[in-house]
CSV table of C-alpha atoms and ligand atoms in Angstrom, one decimal:
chain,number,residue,atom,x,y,z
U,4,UNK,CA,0.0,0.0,0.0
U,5,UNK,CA,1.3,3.5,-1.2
U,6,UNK,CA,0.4,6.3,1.2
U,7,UNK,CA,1.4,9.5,-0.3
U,8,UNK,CA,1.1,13.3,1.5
U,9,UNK,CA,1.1,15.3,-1.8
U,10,UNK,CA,-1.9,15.4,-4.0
U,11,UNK,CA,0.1,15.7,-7.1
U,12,UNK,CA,1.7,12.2,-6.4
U,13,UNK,CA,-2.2,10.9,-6.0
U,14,UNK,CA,-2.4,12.2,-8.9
U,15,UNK,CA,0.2,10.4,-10.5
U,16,UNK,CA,-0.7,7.0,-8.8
U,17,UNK,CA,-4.3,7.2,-9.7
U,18,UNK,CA,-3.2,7.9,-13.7
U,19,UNK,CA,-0.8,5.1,-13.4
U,20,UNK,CA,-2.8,2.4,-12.4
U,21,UNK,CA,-5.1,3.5,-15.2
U,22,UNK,CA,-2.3,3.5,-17.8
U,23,UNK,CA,-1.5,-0.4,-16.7
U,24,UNK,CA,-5.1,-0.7,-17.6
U,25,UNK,CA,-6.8,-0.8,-13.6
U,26,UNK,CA,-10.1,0.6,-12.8
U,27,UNK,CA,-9.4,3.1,-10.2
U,28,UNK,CA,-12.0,3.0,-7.0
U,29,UNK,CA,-12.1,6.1,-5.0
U,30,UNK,CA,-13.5,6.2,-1.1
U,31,UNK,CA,-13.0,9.8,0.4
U,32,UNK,CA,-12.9,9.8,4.0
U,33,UNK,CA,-11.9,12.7,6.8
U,34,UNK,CA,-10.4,9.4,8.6
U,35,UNK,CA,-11.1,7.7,12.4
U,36,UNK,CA,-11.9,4.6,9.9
U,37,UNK,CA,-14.7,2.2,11.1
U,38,UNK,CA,-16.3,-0.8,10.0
U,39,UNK,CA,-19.0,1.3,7.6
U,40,UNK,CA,-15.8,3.3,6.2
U,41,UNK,CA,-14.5,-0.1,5.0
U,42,UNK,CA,-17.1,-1.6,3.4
U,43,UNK,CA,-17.1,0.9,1.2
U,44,UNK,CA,-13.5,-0.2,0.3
U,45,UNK,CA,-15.1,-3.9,-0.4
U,46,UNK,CA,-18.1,-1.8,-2.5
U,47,UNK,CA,-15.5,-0.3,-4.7
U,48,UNK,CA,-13.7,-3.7,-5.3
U,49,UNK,CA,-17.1,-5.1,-5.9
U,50,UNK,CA,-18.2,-2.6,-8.7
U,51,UNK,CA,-15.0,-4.2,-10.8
U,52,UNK,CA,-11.8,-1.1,-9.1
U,53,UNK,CA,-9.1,-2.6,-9.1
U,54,UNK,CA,-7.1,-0.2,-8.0
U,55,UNK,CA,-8.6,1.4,-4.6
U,56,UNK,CA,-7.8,4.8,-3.5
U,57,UNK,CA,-9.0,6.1,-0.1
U,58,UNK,CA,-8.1,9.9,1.1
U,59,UNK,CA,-8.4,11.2,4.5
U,60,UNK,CA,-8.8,14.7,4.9
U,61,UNK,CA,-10.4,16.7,7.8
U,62,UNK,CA,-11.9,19.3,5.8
U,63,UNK,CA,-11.8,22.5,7.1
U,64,UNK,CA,-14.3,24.2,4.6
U,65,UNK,CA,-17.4,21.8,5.8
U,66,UNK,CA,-17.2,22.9,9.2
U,67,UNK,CA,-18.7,26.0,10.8
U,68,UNK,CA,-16.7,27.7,13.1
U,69,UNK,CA,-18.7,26.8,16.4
U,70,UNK,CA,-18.4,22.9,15.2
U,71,UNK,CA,-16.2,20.0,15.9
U,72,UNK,CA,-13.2,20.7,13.6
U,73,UNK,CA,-10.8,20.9,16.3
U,74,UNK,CA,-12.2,17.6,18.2
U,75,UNK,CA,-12.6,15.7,15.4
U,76,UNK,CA,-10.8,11.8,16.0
U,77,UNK,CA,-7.8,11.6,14.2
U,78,UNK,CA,-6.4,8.0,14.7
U,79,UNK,CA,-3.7,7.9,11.4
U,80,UNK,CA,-1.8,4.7,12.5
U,81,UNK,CA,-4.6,3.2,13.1
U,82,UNK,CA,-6.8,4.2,9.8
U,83,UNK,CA,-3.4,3.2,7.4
U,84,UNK,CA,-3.4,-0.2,9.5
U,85,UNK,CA,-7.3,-0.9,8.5
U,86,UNK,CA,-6.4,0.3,5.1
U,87,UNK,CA,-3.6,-2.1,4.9
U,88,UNK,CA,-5.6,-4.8,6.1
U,89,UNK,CA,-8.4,-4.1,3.6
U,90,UNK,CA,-6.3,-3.9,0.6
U,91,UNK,CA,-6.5,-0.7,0.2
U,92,UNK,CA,-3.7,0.5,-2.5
U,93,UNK,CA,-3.0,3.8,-2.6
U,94,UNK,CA,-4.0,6.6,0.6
U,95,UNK,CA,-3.7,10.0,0.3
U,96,UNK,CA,-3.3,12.1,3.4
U,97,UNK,CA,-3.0,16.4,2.5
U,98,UNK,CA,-0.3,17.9,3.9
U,99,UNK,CA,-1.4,20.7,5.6
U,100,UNK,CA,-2.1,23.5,3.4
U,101,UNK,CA,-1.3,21.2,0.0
U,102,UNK,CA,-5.4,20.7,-0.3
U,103,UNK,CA,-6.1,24.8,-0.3
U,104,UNK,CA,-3.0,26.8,-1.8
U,105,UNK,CA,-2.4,30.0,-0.8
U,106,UNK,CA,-4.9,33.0,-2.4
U,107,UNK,CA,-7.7,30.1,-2.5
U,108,UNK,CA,-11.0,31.8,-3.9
U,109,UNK,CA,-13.4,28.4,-5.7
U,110,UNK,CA,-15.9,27.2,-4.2
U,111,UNK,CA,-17.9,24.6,-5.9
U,112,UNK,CA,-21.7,24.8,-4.4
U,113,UNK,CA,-25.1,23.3,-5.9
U,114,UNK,CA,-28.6,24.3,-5.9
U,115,UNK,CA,-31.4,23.6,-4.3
U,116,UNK,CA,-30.8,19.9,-3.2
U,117,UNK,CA,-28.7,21.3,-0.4
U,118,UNK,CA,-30.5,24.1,0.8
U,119,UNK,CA,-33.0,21.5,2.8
U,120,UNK,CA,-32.4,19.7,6.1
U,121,UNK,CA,-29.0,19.7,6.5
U,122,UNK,CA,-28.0,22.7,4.5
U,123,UNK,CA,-30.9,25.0,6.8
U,124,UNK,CA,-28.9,23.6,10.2
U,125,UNK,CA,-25.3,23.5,8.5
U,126,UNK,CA,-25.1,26.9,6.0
U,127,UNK,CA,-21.6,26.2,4.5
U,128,UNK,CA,-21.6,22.3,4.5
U,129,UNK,CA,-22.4,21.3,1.5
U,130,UNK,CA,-20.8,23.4,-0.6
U,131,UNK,CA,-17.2,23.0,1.5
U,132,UNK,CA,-17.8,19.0,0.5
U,133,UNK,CA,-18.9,19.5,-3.2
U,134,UNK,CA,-15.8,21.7,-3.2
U,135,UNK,CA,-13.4,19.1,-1.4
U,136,UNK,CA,-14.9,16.3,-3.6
U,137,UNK,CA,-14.7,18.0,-6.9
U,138,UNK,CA,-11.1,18.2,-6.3
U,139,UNK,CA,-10.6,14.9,-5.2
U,140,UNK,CA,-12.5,13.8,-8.3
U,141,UNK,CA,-10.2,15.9,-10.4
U,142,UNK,CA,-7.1,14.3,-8.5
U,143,UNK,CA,-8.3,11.1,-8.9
U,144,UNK,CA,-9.5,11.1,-12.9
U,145,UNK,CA,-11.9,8.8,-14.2
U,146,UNK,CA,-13.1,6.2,-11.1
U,147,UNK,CA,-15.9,4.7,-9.5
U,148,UNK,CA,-16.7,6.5,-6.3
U,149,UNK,CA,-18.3,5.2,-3.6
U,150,UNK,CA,-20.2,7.3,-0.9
U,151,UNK,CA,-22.1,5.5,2.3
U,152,UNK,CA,-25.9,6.4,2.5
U,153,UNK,CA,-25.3,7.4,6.2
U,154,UNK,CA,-24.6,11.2,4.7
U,155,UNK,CA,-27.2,10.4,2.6
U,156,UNK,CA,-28.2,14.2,1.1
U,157,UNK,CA,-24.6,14.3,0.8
U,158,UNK,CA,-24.5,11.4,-1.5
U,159,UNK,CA,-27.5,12.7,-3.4
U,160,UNK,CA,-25.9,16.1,-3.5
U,161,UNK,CA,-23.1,14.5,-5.1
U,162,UNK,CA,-24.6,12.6,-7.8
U,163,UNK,CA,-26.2,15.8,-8.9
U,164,UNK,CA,-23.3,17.5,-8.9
U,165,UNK,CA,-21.5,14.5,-10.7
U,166,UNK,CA,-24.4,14.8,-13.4
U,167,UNK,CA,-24.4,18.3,-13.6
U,168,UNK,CA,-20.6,19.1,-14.5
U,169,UNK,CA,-20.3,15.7,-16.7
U,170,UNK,CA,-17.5,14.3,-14.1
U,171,UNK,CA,-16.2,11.0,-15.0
U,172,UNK,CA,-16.8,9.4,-12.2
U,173,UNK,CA,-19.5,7.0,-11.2
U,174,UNK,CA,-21.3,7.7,-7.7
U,175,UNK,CA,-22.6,4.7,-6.0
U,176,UNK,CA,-24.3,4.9,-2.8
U,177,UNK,CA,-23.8,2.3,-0.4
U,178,UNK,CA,-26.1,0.9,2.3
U,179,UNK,CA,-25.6,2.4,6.1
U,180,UNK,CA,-23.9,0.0,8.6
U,181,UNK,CA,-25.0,-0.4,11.6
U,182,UNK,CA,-24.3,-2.2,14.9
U,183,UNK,CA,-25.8,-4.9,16.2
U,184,UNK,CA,-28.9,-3.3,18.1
U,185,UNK,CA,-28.8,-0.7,15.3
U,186,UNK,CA,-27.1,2.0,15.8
U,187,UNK,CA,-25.3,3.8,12.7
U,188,UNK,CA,-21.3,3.6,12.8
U,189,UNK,CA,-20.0,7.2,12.9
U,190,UNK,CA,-16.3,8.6,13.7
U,191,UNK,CA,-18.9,10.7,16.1
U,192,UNK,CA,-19.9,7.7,18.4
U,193,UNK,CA,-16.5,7.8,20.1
U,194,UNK,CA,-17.9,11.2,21.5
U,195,UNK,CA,-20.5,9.6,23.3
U,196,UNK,CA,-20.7,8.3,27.0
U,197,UNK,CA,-22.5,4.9,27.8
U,198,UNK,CA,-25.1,6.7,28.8
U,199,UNK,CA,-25.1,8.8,26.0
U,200,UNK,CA,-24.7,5.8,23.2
U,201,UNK,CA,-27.8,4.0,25.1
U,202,UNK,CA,-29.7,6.9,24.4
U,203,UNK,CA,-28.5,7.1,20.8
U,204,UNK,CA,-30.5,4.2,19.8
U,205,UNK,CA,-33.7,6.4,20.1
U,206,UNK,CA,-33.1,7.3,16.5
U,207,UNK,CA,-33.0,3.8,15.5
U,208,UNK,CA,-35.9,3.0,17.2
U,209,UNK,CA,-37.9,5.8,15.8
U,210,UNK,CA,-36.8,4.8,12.0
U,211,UNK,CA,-37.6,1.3,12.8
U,212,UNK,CA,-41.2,2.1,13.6
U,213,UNK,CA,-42.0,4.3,11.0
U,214,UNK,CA,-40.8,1.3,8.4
U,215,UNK,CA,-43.2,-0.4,10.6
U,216,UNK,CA,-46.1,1.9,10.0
U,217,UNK,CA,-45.2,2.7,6.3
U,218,UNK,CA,-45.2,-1.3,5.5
U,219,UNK,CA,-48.5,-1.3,6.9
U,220,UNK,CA,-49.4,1.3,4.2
U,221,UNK,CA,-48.7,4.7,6.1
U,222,UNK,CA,-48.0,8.0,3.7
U,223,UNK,CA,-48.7,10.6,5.5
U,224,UNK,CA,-45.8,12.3,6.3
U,225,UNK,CA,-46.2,14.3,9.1
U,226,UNK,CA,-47.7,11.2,11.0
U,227,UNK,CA,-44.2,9.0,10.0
U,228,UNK,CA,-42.2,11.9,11.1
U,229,UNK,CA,-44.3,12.1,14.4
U,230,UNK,CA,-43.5,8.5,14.9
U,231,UNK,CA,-39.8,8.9,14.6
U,232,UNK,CA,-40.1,11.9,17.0
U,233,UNK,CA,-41.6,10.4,19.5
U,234,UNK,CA,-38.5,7.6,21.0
U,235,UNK,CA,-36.1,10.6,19.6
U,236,UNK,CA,-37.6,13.6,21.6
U,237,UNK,CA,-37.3,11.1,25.2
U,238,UNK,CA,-33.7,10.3,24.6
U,239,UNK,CA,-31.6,13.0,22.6
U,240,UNK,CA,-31.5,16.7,24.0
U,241,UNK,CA,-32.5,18.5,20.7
U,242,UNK,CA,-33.4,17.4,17.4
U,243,UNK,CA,-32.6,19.8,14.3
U,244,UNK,CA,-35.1,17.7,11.7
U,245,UNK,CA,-36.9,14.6,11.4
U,246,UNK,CA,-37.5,14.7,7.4
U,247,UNK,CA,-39.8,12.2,5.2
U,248,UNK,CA,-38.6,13.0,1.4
U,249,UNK,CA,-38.2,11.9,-1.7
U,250,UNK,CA,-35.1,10.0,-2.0
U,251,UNK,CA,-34.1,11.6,-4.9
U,252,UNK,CA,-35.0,15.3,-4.7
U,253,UNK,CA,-35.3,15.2,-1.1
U,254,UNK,CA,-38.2,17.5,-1.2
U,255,UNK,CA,-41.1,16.5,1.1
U,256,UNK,CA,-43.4,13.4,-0.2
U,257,UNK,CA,-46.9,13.8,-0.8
U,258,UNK,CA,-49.5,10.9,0.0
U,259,UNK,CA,-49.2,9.1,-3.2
U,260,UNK,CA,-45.4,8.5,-2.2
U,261,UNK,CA,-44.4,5.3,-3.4
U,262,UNK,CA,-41.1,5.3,-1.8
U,263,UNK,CA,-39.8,8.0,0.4
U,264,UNK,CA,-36.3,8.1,3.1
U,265,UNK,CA,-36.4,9.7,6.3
U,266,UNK,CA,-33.7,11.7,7.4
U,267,UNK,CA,-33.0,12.6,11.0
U,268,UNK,CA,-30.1,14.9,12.4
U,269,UNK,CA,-30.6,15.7,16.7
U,270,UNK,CA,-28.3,16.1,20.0
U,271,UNK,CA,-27.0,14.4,22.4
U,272,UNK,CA,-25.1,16.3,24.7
U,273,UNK,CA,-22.6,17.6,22.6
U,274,UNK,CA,-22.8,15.2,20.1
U,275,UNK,CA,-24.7,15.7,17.1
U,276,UNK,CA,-25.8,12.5,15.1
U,277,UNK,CA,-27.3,11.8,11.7
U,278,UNK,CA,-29.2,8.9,10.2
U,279,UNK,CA,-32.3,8.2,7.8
U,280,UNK,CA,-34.1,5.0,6.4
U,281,UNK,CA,-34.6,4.4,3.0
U,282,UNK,CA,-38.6,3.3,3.2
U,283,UNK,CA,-40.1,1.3,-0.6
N,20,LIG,P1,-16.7,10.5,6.9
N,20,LIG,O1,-15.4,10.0,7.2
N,20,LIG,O2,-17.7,10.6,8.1
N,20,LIG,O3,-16.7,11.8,6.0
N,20,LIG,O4,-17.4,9.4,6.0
N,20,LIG,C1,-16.7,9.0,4.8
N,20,LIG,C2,-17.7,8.2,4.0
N,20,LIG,O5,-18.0,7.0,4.7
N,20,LIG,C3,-19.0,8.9,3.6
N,20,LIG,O6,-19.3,8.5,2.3
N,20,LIG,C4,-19.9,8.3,4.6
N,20,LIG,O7,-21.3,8.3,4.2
N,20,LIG,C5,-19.4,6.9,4.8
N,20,LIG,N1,-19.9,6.3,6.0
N,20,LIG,C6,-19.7,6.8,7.3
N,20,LIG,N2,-20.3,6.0,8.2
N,20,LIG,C7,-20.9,5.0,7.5
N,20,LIG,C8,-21.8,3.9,7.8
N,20,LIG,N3,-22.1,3.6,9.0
N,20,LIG,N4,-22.2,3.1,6.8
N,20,LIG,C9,-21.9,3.3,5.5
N,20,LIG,N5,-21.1,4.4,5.1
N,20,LIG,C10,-20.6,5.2,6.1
């Protein structure tokens, strides 16, 4: 496994393998690598790359200042080890400063896919990741790139992006892992206390019982999102949005709905936590 700190050499590496005739996979990552993170690897391998590329970059532009930049896990040795152990060919971690030279001034932002759910609660988010990924796209040249559902607008806002410039790249979306009693594998569980991962569950609860109600032919959408609120609100401290959408829009379903995801973002203590069920 090549692990390179200069984009440029990504670059190269990516373009080689392609030259000796590979099929480059790409899985961006801002690191503190779990089990979800590396199934991803296995999704690229499995849509014919033969030639994975991970990154792992803490992004600066996604954050807002009052967010978790400066806490975020960073556990390299750790990450290059799992990579290693994956088959993982080629990582690319930025040197500081090598991702945004100096005088920076692009941003890369799309429309109105990101201006719901997460984009109300998180402003600058999604156009500091369609920026980030655009040049990690570019780095990377032609590629299959896989993207978990667990940031699932992200992913959506990324295939419209994808579409909308004519990138070579194909997106793929891949399923959410989860633990055992359900909860969704984030680099943000490590924040949370026992007490506070016991009451984490409440959001798996909730999407469990709306799949429940919409299998038994539920489509109104305010009564699915008041089913998911109802084991959230007793366990997390806030909740920013409990959304029923269309899974590819993302704008809010109506009752002939024949397949919808719910997306949920809420608090607990200072952690703030993100998952959503696909529903058809
Ligand atoms: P992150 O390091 O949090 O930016 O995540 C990097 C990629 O891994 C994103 O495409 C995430 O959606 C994906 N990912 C994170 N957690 C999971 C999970 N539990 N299941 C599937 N994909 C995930």
């Amino acid at each position: 496994m090549q692990v390179v700190r200069d984009p440029k050499a990504f670059r190269e590496a990516c373009e080689a393998a392609r030259v000796r005739g590979e099929r480059v996979g790409l899985v961006p990552t801002m690191g503190a690598l779990h089990e979800g993170h590396l199934s991803l690897v296995d999704r690229a391998r499995s849509e014919g790359a033969t030639f994975v590329a991970l990154t792992i970059f803490v992004n600066p532009l996604q954050f807002a200042a009052h967010e978790d930049l400066g806490r975020y896990p960073r556990t390299l040795e750790a990450d290059l080890e799992a990579c290693r152990s994956r088959g993982v060919d080629l990582v690319l971690v930025p040197e500081d400063g090598s991702m945004y030279p100096p005088g920076f001034q692009t941003e890369v932002a799309v429309g109105g896919i990101t201006k719901r759910w997460e984009g109300v609660h998180r402003p600058s988010h999604f156009a500091g990741v369609t920026t980030v990924v655009c040049k990690l796209f570019a780095l990377t040249g032609p590629c299959v790139a896989v993207f978990g559902r667990k940031d699932y607008q992200q992913w959506r806002v990324i295939e419209r992006m994808t579409l909308d410039l004519d990138l070579p790249i194909e997106v793929i979306g891949h399923p959410i892992v989860r633990e055992e009693d359900g909860l969704a594998l984030s680099s943000r569980n490590r924040y949370l206390s026992p007490e506070e991962r016991t009451r984490a569950l409440g959001i798996a609860r909730g999407l469990h019982a709306a799949n429940e109600a919409w299998r038994a032919g539920m489509r109104d959408a305010d009564a699915l999102a008041a089913i998911v609120r109802g084991p959230v609100e007793a366990a997390f401290d806030s909740i920013d949005y409990v959304a029923v959408a269309s899974p590819r829009s993302l704008e809010p379903i109506d009752g002939s709905a024949t397949e919808a995801v719910i997306l949920v973002a809420a608090h607990v203590g200072r952690t703030r936590l993100i998952d959503n069920l696909e529903l058809a």
